[in-house]
Coordinates of C-alpha atoms and ligand atoms in Angstrom, one line a residue:
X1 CA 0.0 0.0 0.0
X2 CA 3.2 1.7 -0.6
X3 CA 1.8 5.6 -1.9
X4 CA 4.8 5.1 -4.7
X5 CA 3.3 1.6 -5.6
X6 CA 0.0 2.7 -6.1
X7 CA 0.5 5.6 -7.5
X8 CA 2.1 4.1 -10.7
X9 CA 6.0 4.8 -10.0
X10 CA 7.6 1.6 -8.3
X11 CA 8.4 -0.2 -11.6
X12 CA 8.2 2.2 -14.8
X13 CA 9.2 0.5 -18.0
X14 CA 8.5 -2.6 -17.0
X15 CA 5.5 -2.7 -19.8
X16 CA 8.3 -3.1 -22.6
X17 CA 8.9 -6.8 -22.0
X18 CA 7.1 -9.0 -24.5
X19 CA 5.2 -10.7 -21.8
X20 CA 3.0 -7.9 -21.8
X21 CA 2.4 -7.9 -25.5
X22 CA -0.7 -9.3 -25.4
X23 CA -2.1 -6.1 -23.2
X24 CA -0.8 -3.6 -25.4
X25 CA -3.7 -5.3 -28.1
X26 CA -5.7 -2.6 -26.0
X27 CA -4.0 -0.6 -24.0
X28 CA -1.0 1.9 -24.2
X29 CA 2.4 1.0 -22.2
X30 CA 1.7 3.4 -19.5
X31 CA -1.7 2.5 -18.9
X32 CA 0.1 -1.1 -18.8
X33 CA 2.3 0.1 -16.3
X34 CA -0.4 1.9 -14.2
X35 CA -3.2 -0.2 -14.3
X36 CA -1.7 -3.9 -14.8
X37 CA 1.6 -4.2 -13.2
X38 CA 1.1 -1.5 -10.4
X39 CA -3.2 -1.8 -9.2
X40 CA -3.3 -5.2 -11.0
X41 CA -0.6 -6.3 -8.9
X42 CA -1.8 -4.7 -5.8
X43 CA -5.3 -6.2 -6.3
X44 CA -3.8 -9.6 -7.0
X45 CA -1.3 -9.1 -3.3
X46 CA -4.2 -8.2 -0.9
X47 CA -6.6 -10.8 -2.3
X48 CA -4.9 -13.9 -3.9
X49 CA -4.5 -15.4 0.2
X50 CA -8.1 -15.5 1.0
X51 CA -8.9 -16.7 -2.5
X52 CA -6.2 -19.7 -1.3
X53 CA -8.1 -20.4 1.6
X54 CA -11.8 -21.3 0.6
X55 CA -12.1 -24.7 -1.7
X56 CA -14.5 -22.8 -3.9
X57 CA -12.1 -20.6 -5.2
X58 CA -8.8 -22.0 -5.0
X59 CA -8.3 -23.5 -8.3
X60 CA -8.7 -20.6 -10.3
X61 CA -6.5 -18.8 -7.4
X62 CA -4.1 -21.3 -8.3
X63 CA -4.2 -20.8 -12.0
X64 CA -3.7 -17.2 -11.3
X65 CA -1.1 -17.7 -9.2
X66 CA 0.5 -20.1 -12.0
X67 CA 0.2 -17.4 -14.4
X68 CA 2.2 -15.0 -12.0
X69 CA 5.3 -16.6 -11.3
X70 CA 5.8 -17.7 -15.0
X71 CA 5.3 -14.5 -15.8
X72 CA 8.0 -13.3 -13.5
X73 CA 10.2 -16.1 -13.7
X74 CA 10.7 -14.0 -17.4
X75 CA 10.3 -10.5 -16.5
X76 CA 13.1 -11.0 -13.5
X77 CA 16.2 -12.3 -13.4
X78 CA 15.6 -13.8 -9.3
X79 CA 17.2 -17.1 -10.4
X80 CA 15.2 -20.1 -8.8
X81 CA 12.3 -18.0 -6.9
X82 CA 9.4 -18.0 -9.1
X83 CA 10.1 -22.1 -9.3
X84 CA 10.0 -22.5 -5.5
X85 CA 6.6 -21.1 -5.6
X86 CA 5.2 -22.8 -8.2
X87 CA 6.3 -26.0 -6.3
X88 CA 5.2 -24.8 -2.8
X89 CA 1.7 -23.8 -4.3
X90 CA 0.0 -26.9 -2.9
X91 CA 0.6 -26.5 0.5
X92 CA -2.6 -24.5 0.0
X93 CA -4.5 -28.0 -1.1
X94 CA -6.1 -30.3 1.2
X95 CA -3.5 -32.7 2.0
X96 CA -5.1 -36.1 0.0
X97 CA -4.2 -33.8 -3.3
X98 CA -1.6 -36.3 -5.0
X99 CA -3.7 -38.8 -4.2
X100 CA -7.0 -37.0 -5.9
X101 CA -4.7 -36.1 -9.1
X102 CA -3.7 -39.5 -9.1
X103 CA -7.2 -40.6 -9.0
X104 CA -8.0 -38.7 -12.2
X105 CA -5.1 -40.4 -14.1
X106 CA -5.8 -44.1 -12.7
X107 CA -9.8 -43.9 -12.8
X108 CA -9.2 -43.5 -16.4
X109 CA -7.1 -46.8 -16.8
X110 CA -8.3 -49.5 -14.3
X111 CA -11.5 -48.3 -12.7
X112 CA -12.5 -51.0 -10.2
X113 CA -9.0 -51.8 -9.2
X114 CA -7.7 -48.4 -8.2
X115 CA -11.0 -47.0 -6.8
X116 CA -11.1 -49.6 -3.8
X117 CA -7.3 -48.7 -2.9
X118 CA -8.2 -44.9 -3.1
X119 CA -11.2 -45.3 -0.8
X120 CA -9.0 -46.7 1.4
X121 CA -6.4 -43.4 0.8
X122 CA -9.0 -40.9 1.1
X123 CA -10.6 -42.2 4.0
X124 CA -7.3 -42.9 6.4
X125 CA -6.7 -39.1 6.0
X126 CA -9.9 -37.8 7.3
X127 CA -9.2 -36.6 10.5
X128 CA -12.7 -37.7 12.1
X129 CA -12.7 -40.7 10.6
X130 CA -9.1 -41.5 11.3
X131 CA -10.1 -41.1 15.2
X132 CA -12.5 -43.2 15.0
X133 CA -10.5 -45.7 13.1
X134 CA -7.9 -45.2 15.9
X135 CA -10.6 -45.5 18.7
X136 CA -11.6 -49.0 17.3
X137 CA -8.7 -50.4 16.8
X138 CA -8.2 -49.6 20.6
X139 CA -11.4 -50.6 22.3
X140 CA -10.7 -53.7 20.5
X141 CA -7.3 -54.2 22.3
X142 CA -9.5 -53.2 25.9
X143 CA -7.5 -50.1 26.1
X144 CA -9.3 -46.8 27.8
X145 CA -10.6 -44.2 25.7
X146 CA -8.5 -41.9 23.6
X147 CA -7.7 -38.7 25.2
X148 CA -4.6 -36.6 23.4
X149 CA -1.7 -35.9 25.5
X150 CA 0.4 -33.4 25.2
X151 CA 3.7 -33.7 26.5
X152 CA 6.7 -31.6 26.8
X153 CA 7.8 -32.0 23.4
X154 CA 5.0 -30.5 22.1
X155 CA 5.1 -28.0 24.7
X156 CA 8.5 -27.1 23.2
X157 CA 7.5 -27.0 19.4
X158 CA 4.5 -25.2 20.3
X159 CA 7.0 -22.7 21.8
X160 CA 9.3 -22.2 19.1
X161 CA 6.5 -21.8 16.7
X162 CA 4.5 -19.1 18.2
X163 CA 8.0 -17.6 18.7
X164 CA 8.8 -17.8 15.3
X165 CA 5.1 -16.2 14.1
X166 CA 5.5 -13.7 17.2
X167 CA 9.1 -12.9 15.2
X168 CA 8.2 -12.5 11.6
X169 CA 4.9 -10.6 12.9
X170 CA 7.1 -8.1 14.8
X171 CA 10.6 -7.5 12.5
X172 CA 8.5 -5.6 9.5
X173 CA 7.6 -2.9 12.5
X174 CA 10.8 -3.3 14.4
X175 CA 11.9 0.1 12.3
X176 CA 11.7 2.5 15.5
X177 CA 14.4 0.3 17.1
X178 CA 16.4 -0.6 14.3
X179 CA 17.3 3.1 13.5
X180 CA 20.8 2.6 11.8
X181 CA 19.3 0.7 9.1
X182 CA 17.0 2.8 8.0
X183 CA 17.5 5.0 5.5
X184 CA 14.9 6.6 2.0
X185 CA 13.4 3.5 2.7
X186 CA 12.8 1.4 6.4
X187 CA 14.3 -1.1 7.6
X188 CA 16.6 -4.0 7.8
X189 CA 16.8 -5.3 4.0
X190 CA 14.7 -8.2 4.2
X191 CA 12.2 -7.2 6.9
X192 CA 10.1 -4.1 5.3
X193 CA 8.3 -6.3 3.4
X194 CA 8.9 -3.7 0.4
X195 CA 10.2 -6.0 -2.0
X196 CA 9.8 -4.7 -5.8
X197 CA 8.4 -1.4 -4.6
X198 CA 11.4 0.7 -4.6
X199 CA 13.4 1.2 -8.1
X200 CA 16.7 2.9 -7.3
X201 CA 18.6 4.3 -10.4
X202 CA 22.7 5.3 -9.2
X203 CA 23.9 7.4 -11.7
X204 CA 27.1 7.9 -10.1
X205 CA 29.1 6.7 -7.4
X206 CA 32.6 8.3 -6.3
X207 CA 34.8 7.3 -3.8
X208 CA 37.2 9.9 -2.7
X209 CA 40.4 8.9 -0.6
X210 CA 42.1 11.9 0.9
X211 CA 45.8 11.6 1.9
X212 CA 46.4 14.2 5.1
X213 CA 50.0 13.9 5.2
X214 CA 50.4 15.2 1.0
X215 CA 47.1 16.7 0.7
X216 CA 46.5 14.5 -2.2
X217 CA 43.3 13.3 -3.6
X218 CA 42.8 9.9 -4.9
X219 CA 39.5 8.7 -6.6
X220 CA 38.9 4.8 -7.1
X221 CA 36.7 2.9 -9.0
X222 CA 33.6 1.8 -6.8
X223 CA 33.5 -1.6 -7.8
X224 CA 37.1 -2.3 -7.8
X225 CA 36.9 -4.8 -4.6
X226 CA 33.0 -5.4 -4.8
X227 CA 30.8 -7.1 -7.5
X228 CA 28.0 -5.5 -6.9
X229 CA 26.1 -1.7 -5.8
X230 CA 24.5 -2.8 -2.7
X231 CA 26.4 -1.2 -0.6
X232 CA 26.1 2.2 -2.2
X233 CA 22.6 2.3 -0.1
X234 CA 22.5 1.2 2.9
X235 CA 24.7 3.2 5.7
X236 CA 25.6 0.1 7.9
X237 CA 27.4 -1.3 4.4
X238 CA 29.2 1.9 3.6
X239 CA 30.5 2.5 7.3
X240 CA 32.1 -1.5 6.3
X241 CA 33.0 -0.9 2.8
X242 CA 35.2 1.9 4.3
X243 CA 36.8 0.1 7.2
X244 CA 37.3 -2.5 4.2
X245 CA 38.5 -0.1 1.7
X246 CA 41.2 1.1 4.3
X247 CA 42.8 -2.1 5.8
X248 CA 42.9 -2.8 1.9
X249 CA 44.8 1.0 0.7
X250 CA 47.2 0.9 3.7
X251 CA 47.9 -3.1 3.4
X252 CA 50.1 -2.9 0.4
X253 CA 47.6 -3.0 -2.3
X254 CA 48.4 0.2 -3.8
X255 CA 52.6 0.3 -2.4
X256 CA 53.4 0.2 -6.6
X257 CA 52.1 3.3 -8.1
X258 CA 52.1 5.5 -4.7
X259 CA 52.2 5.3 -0.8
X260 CA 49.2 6.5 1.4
X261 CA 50.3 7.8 4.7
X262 CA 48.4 6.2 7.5
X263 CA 46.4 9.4 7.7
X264 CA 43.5 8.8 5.4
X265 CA 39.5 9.5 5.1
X266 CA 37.5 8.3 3.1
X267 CA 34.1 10.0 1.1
X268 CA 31.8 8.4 -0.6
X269 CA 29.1 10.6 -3.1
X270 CA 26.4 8.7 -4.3
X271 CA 23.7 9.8 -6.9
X272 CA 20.3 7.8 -6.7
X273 CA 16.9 8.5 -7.9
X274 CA 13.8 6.9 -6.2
X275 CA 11.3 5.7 -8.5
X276 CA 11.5 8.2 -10.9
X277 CA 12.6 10.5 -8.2
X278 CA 15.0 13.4 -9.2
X279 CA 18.5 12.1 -9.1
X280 CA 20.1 13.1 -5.7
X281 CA 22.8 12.8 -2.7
X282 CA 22.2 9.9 -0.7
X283 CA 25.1 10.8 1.8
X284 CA 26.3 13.7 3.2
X285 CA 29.5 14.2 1.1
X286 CA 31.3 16.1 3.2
X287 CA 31.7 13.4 6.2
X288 CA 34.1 11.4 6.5
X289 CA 32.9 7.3 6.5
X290 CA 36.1 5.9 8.6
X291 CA 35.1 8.8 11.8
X292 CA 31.6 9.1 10.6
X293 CA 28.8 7.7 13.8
X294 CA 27.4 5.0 13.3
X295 CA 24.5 3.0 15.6
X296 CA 22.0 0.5 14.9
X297 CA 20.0 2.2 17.0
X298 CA 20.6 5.7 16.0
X299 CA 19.4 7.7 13.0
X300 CA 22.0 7.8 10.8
X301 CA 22.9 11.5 10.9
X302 CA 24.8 11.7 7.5
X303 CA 22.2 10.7 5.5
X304 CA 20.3 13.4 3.1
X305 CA 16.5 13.3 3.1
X306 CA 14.9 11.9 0.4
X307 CA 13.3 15.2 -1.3
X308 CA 9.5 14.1 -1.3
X309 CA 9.4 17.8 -1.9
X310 CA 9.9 17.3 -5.6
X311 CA 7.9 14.3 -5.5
X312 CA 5.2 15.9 -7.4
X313 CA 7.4 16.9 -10.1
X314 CA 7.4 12.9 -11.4
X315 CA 4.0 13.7 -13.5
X316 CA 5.9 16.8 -15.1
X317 CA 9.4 14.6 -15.5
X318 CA 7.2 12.5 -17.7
X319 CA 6.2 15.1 -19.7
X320 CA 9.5 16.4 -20.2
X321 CA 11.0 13.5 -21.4
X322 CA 8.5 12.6 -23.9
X323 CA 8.9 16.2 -25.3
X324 CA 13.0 15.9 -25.0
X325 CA 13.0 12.1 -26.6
X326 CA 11.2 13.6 -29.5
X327 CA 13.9 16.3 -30.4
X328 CA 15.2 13.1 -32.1
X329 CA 16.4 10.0 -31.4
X330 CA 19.8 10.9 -29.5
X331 CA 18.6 13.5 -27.4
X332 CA 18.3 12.6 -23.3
X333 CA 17.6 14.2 -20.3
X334 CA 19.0 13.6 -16.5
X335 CA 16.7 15.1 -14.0
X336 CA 19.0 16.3 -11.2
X337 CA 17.8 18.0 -7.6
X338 CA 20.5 19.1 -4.6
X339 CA 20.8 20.5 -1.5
X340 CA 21.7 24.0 -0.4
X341 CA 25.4 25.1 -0.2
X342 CA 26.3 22.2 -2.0
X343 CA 28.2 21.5 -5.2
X344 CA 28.1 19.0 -8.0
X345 CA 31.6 18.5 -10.2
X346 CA 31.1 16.9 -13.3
X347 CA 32.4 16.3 -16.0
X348 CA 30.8 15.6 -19.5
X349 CA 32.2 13.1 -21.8
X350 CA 33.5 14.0 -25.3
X351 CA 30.3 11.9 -26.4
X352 CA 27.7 14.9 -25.9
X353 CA 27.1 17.9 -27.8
X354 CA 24.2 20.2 -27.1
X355 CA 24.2 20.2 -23.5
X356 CA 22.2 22.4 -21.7
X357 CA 21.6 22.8 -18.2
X358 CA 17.8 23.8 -17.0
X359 CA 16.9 25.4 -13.9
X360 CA 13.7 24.2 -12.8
X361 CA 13.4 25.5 -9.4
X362 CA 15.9 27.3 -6.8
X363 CA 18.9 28.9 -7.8
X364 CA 22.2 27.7 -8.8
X365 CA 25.3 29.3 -10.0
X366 CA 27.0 27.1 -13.1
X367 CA 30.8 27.4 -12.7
X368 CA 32.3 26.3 -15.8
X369 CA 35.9 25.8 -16.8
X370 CA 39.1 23.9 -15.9
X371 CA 39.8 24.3 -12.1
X372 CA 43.5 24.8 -11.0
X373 CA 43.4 22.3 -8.6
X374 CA 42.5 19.8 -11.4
X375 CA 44.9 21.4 -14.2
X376 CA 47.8 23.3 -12.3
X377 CA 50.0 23.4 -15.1
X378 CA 47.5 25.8 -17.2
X379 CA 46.7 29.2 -15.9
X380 CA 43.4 28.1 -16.2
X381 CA 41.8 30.7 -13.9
X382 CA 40.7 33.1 -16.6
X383 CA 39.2 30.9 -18.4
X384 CA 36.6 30.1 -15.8
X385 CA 32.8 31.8 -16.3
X386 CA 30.3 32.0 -14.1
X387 CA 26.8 32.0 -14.7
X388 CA 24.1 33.0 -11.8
X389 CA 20.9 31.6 -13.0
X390 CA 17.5 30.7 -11.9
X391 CA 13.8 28.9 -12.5
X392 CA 13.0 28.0 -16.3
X393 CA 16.6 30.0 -17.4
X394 CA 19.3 27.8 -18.6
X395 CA 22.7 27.8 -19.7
X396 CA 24.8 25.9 -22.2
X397 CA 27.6 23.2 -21.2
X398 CA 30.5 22.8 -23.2
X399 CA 31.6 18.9 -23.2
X400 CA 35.3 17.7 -22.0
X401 CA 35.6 20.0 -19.4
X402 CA 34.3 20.4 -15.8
X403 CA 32.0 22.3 -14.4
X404 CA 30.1 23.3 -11.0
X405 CA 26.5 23.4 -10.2
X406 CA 26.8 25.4 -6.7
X407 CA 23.0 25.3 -5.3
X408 CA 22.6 29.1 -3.5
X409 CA 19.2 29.0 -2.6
X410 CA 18.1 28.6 1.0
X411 CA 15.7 25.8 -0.7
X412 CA 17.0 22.6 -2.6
X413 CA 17.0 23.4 -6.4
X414 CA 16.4 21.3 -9.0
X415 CA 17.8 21.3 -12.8
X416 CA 18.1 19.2 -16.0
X417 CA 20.6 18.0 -18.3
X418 CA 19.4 17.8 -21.7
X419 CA 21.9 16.1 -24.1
X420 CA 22.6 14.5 -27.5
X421 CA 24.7 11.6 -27.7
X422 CA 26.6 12.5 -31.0
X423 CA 28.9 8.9 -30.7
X424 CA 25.7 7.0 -30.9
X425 CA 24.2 9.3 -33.8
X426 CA 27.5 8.6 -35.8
X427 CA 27.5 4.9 -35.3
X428 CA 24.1 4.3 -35.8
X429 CA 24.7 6.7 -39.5
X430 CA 27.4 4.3 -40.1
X431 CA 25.8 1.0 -39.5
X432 CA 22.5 2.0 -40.9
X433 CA 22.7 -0.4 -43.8
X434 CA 23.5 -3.3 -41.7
X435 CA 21.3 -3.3 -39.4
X436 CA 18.5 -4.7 -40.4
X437 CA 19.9 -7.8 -41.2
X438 CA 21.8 -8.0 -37.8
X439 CA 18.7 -8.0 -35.7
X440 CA 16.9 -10.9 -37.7
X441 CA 20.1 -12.8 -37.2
X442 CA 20.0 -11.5 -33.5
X443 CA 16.8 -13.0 -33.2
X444 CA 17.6 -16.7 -34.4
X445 CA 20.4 -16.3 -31.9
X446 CA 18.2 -15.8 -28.9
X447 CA 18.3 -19.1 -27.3
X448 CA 21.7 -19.5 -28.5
X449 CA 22.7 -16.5 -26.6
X450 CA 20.8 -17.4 -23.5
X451 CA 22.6 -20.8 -23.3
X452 CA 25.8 -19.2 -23.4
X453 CA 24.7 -16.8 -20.9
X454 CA 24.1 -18.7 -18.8
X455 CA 26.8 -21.2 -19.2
X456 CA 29.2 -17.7 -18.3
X457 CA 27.1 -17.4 -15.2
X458 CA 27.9 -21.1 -13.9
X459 CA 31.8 -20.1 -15.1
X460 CA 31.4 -16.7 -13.1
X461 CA 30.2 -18.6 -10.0
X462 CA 32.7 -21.0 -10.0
X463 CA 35.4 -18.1 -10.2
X464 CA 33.7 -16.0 -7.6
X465 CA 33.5 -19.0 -4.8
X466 CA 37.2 -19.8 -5.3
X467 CA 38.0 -16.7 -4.9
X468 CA 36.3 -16.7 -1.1
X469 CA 38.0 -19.7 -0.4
X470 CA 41.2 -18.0 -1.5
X471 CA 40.1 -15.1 0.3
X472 CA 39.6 -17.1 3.6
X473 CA 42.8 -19.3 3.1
X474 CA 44.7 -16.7 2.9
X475 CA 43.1 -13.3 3.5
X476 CA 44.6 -11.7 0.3
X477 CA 42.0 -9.7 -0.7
X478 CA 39.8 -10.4 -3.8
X479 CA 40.3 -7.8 -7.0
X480 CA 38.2 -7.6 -9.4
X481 CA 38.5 -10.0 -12.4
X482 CA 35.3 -10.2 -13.9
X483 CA 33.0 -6.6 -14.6
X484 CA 29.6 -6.7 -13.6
X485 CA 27.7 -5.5 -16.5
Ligands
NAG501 C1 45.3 13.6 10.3 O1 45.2 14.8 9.6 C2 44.3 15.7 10.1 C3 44.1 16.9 9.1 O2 45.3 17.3 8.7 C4 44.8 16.2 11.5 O3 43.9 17.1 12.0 C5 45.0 15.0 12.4 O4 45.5 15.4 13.6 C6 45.8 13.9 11.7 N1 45.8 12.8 12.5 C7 46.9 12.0 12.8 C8 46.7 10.8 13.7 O5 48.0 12.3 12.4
NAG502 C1 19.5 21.4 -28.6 O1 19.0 21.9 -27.3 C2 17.9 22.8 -27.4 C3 17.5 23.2 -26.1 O2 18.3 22.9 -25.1 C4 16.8 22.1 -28.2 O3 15.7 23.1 -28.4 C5 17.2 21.6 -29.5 O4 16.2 20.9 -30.2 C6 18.4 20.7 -29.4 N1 18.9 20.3 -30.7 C7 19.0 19.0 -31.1 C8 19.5 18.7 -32.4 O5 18.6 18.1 -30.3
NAG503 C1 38.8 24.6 -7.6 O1 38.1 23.5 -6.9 C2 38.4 23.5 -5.5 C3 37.7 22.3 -4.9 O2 36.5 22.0 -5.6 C4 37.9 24.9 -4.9 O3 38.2 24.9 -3.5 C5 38.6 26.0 -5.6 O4 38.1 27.3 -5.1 C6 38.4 26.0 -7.1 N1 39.1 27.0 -7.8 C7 38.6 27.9 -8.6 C8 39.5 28.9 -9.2 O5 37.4 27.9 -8.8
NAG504 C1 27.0 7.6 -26.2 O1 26.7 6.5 -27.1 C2 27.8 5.5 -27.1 C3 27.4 4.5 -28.2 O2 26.1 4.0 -28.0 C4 28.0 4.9 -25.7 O3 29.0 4.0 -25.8 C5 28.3 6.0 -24.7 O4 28.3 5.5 -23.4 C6 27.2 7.1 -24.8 N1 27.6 8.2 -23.9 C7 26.9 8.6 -22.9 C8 27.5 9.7 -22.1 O5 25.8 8.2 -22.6
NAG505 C1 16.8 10.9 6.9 C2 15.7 10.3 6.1 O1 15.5 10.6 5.0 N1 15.0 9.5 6.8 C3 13.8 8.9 6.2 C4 14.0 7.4 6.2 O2 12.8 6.8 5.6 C5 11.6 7.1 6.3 C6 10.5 6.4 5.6 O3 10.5 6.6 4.2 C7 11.4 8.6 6.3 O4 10.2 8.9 7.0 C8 12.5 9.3 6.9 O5 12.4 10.7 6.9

């Protein structure tokens, strides 16, 4: 009942998988989106259990339910999930159901035979008739009547299982406790029963290392010692990445190129967007993660709010992009919001031409040039220029150099990057006769390619576990080998 969920913004995009074709007949992708993947799936969440429970209505639940995993067994790569429940569906069913599917199948070979041995089956598992089966067989022997005991041992499982219920019924509201792991969204990660509700896009992640002792700057790749971006959200990870990151720097990874004097720290700037959210700061760039507090119990006081603020703007984003894809087929757009008194340094990639920067609320001075501390040899100075601008003004970017985007306005401010990706534009010119032909034989390849795909990912596991074991043997750290695409 997630407000982002219902409200059409968990899972945008998602109506482009062929799965969905047969929808589109009808409607348009974002009514797809909006109507069968976000309501259609909430519907199917808050009902589908009590449709389980009554006999009535359980096989078509079922069939639904069928339909649901198979469906995202293709639309998400979760490995074995959707299978396990496909084959835990039937703990739903009475518990005589193998032996009512197998009466279908036999009835149809050897009636009389079978039906007399299935009587038999169905019968022993009624639970009335069962007792009194049991009650017979006892007053026969002279034995008192039956009364159930219960012993300690039940006593004990009884225990552990209303623990266990008590447990999982408590963790998804145990947030007000556990405070450090809370962040834009609640919770530890498996317990805010939030799964598929939150889409996080990281456009960029940089990991500053600051030497004290030279004053130097070092920036490292972010997933140089870890396969995945995981860690890029959550505050508990971070705080371990950069213990991690340390013991690794000062342990004689990096002795080759350049020493780091024992006097490091360590900043991390990562930029996210929430379900179509603006993109945005997740951490406070400015502390440093190897001092930085850290509690599970505390709120994590370096983290930036999430600006629901702008949420509203999402409708407008929308808008905006549709009228920015149709410029033509290279242009693009990165929707960008930031916090007071702080800057953004980017750089933009030989790639783009036609970049423009668009204020769409707050005010932000654009600082473009080469910086000294980034080019020393160059009097660069003069060629800086600064440009003061504000709401619905905009100012052009030149490509392969940096600039600044200081935010000045007591309020966040939010901007855009509209871009055109001239690389692309001149491949696509170049291979324009060819490719035609290359997608039909792209499609033939399909399976082809999936085998092999997977066939990597078995070769990727193997390397990755090995590694670990390496790792544990003898605790040289892992480096990367293999790139996470
Ligand atoms: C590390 O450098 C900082 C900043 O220069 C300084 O304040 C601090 O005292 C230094 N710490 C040590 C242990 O040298
Ligand atoms: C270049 O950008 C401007 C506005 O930023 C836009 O109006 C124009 O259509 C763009 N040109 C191309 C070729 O995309
Ligand atoms: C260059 O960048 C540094 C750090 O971002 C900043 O302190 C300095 O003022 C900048 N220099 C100029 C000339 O803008
Ligand atoms: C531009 O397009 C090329 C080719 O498709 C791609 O490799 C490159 O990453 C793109 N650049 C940006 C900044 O998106
Ligand atoms: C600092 C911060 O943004 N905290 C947020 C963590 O997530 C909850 C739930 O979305 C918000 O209410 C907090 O403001």
């Amino acid at each position: 009942m997630d407000r982002d969920w219902l409200d059409g913004y968990s899972m945008q995009n998602l109506s482009n998988h062929w799965i969905f074709d047969p929808f589109k007949v009808l409607l348009t992708s974002e009514q797809v989106d909006f109507w069968i993947i976000h309501l259609n799936g909430f519907a199917l969440d808050f009902s589908i259990g009590f449709f389980l429970i009554y006999n009535r209505t359980r096989p078509y639940a079922l069939c639904v339910l069928c339909l649901f995993h198979i469906t995202n067994s293709r639309l998400f790569t979760i490995g074995m999930f959707p299978y396990v429940c496909l084959a835990t569906m039937p703990i739903f069913c009475d518990a005589n159901w193998p032996r009512k599917v197998l009466k279908i199948f036999s009835a149809s070979k050897s009636a009389v035979k079978d039906n007399d041995q299935d009587k038999k089956c169905t019968t022993s598992l009624l639970p009335a008739e069962a007792n009194r089966a049991k009650q017979k067989v006892k007053k026969l022997k002279g034995a008192p009547t039956y009364t159930l005991k219960i012993g300690w041992k039940h006593k004990v499982v009884g225990f552990l299982l209303i623990s266990h219920i008590g447990l999982q019924a408590f963790l998804p509201y145990s947030h007000f406790i556990t405070k450090g792991y809370n962040n834009w969204t609640n919770g530890l990660y498996g317990y805010s029963w939030d799964m598929m509700v939150h889409t996080w896009d990281t456009v960029m992640a940089v990991v500053k290392v600051v030497d004290h002792e030279t004053g130097q700057e070092h920036f490292l790749d972010p997933e140089a010692w870890v396969q995945t971006d995981r860690w890029e959200k959550h505050a508990d990870m971070l705080i371990q990445y950069a213990q991690c990151l340390k013991s690794n720097l000062l342990n004689g990874v990096s002795t080759n190129d350049y020493r780091l004097s024992k006097n490091i720290s360590i900043y991390v700037d990562i930029w996210c967007s929430l379900n179509g959210r603006f993109q945005q700061r997740m951490f406070d760039p400015r502390v440093d993660l190897l001092t930085a507090d850290w509690s599970p119990i505390k709120e994590v006081s370096w983290l930036m709010p999430l600006l629901t603020e702008f949420s509203s703007w999402r409708k407008q984003i929308t808008k905006l992009e549709k009228e920015i894809y149709s410029w033509s087929e290279y242009s693009d757009v990165i929707f960008v919001a930031d916090f007071p008194d702080l800057t953004l340094e980017n750089y933009i990639s030989e790639d783009l031409t036609n970049i423009t920067l668009t204020v769409l609320e707050g005010d932000v001075i654009v600082e473009i040039g080469e910086n000294e501390t980034v080019q020393p040899m160059r009097k660069a100075k003069e060629k800086i220029s600064w440009h003061r601008i504000t709401k619905d003004e905009s100012v052009g970017i030149p490509a392969r150099t940096f600039h600044r985007v200081h935010t000045v306005s007591m309020t966040p401010a939010c901007y855009m990057y509209t871009y055109v990706n001239h690389t692309r534009q001149l491949q696509d010119q170049k291979e324009n006769g060819n490719t035609q032909n290359a997608e039909v034989g792209q499609k033939n390849k399909g399976l082809w390619n999936e085998f092999m795909l997977r066939l990597q990912n078995i070769a990727r596991a193997i390397g990755l576990v090995s590694n670990a074991i390496l790792n544990v043997l003898y605790s040289v750290p892992m480096i990367k080998r293999v790139q996470v695409v």
